[in-house]
Amino acid sequence: MSQPVKLIALLKAASGMSREEFRRRWIEGHARFALRFPNLKGYRINVAIGEYQATEGELAYDGTAELWWESLEDMRAAFDSPEAEAAVADVNEFIAIQDLIVTRETTVLDPG
């Protein structure tokens, strides 16, 4: 039996881009590319806020994305697709740093 996997992307906006410009470009522009990934089961965008950050000064990342699939095989197939090629080309236009972590989720408290 395959297990669901989640890709966590830690993202830093391109130099000179404000947090609001980054948010708008990501949500109103890039998200439509990510939504075309084959077999994608979920997608969340998390944009950092200025309040109550543990880090002084500039944050290492401006946001995170969570994308998940039913299996590692589904995720690999999605990233081998033409849709992924278009998404990667688009993300490279407004992201300076993109660190990716593939995970298996353990729910401790379900907000639903």
CSV table of C-alpha atoms in Angstrom, one decimal:
chain,number,residue,atom,x,y,z
A,1,MET,CA,0.0,0.0,0.0
A,2,SER,CA,1.4,3.4,-0.9
A,3,GLN,CA,1.6,6.2,1.6
A,4,PRO,CA,0.7,9.8,1.0
A,5,VAL,CA,3.6,12.3,0.7
A,6,LYS,CA,3.8,16.0,1.1
A,7,LEU,CA,6.3,18.3,-0.5
A,8,ILE,CA,7.2,21.3,1.7
A,9,ALA,CA,8.8,24.2,-0.2
A,10,LEU,CA,10.6,27.0,1.8
A,11,LEU,CA,10.7,30.0,-0.4
A,12,LYS,CA,12.5,33.4,-0.5
A,13,ALA,CA,11.2,36.1,-2.8
A,14,ALA,CA,13.4,37.6,-5.5
A,15,SER,CA,15.5,40.5,-4.4
A,16,GLY,CA,13.6,43.8,-4.3
A,17,MET,CA,10.2,42.2,-4.1
A,18,SER,CA,8.0,43.3,-1.2
A,19,ARG,CA,6.1,40.7,0.8
A,20,GLU,CA,2.8,42.0,-0.7
A,21,GLU,CA,4.2,41.7,-4.3
A,22,PHE,CA,5.5,38.3,-3.5
A,23,ARG,CA,2.1,37.2,-2.0
A,24,ARG,CA,0.2,38.6,-5.0
A,25,ARG,CA,2.5,37.1,-7.6
A,26,TRP,CA,2.4,33.7,-5.9
A,27,ILE,CA,-1.3,33.4,-5.2
A,28,GLU,CA,-2.7,35.3,-8.2
A,29,GLY,CA,0.0,34.1,-10.7
A,30,HIS,CA,1.9,31.0,-9.8
A,31,ALA,CA,-0.8,29.0,-8.0
A,32,ARG,CA,-2.6,28.3,-11.3
A,33,PHE,CA,0.6,26.5,-12.6
A,34,ALA,CA,0.9,24.4,-9.4
A,35,LEU,CA,-2.8,23.4,-9.6
A,36,ARG,CA,-2.1,21.7,-12.9
A,37,PHE,CA,0.2,19.1,-11.5
A,38,PRO,CA,-1.2,15.6,-12.3
A,39,ASN,CA,-2.7,13.7,-9.3
A,40,LEU,CA,-2.2,16.7,-6.9
A,41,LYS,CA,-4.4,16.1,-3.8
A,42,GLY,CA,-3.8,19.3,-2.0
A,43,TYR,CA,-2.0,22.6,-2.1
A,44,ARG,CA,-1.5,25.2,0.6
A,45,ILE,CA,0.3,28.5,0.4
A,46,ASN,CA,1.7,30.1,3.6
A,47,VAL,CA,3.0,33.7,3.4
A,48,ALA,CA,5.1,34.9,6.4
A,49,ILE,CA,3.7,37.8,8.4
A,50,GLY,CA,5.7,40.5,10.0
A,51,GLU,CA,4.3,40.1,13.5
A,52,TYR,CA,5.7,37.8,16.2
A,53,GLN,CA,8.6,36.3,14.4
A,54,ALA,CA,11.4,34.7,16.5
A,55,THR,CA,14.0,35.9,14.0
A,56,GLU,CA,15.3,39.5,14.3
A,57,GLY,CA,15.6,41.3,10.9
A,58,GLU,CA,15.0,39.7,7.6
A,59,LEU,CA,13.5,36.2,7.6
A,60,ALA,CA,15.3,33.4,5.9
A,61,TYR,CA,12.1,32.6,4.0
A,62,ASP,CA,9.1,34.6,2.9
A,63,GLY,CA,6.7,31.6,2.8
A,64,THR,CA,6.1,28.0,2.5
A,65,ALA,CA,4.1,25.8,0.1
A,66,GLU,CA,2.6,22.4,0.9
A,67,LEU,CA,1.7,20.1,-2.0
A,68,TRP,CA,0.6,16.5,-1.5
A,69,TRP,CA,0.0,13.3,-3.5
A,70,GLU,CA,-1.3,9.8,-2.6
A,71,SER,CA,2.1,8.3,-3.2
A,72,LEU,CA,5.8,9.1,-3.9
A,73,GLU,CA,5.2,7.5,-7.4
A,74,ASP,CA,2.4,10.0,-8.1
A,75,MET,CA,4.6,12.9,-7.0
A,76,ARG,CA,7.5,11.7,-9.2
A,77,ALA,CA,5.2,11.4,-12.1
A,78,ALA,CA,3.8,14.9,-11.5
A,79,PHE,CA,7.3,16.3,-11.6
A,80,ASP,CA,8.1,14.5,-14.8
A,81,SER,CA,5.2,16.2,-16.5
A,82,PRO,CA,5.0,19.2,-18.9
A,83,GLU,CA,2.9,20.9,-16.2
A,84,ALA,CA,5.8,20.7,-13.8
A,85,GLU,CA,8.1,22.1,-16.4
A,86,ALA,CA,5.9,25.2,-16.8
A,87,ALA,CA,5.5,25.6,-13.0
A,88,VAL,CA,9.3,25.4,-12.4
A,89,ALA,CA,9.9,28.0,-15.2
A,90,ASP,CA,7.3,30.3,-13.6
A,91,VAL,CA,8.6,29.9,-10.0
A,92,ASN,CA,12.1,30.8,-11.2
A,93,GLU,CA,10.8,34.2,-12.2
A,94,PHE,CA,10.0,35.4,-8.7
A,95,ILE,CA,11.8,33.1,-6.2
A,96,ALA,CA,15.4,33.5,-5.2
A,97,ILE,CA,15.7,30.5,-2.9
A,98,GLN,CA,13.7,27.3,-3.0
A,99,ASP,CA,14.5,24.6,-0.5
A,100,LEU,CA,12.3,21.4,-0.8
A,101,ILE,CA,11.6,18.7,1.7
A,102,VAL,CA,9.6,15.6,0.9
A,103,THR,CA,7.7,14.3,4.0
A,104,ARG,CA,5.2,11.9,5.3
A,105,GLU,CA,2.7,13.7,7.5
A,106,THR,CA,1.7,12.8,11.0
A,107,THR,CA,-1.5,14.6,12.2
A,108,VAL,CA,-1.3,15.4,15.9
A,109,LEU,CA,-4.3,17.8,15.9
A,110,ASP,CA,-6.8,18.0,13.0
A,111,PRO,CA,-8.2,21.5,12.6
A,112,GLY,CA,-11.2,20.1,10.6
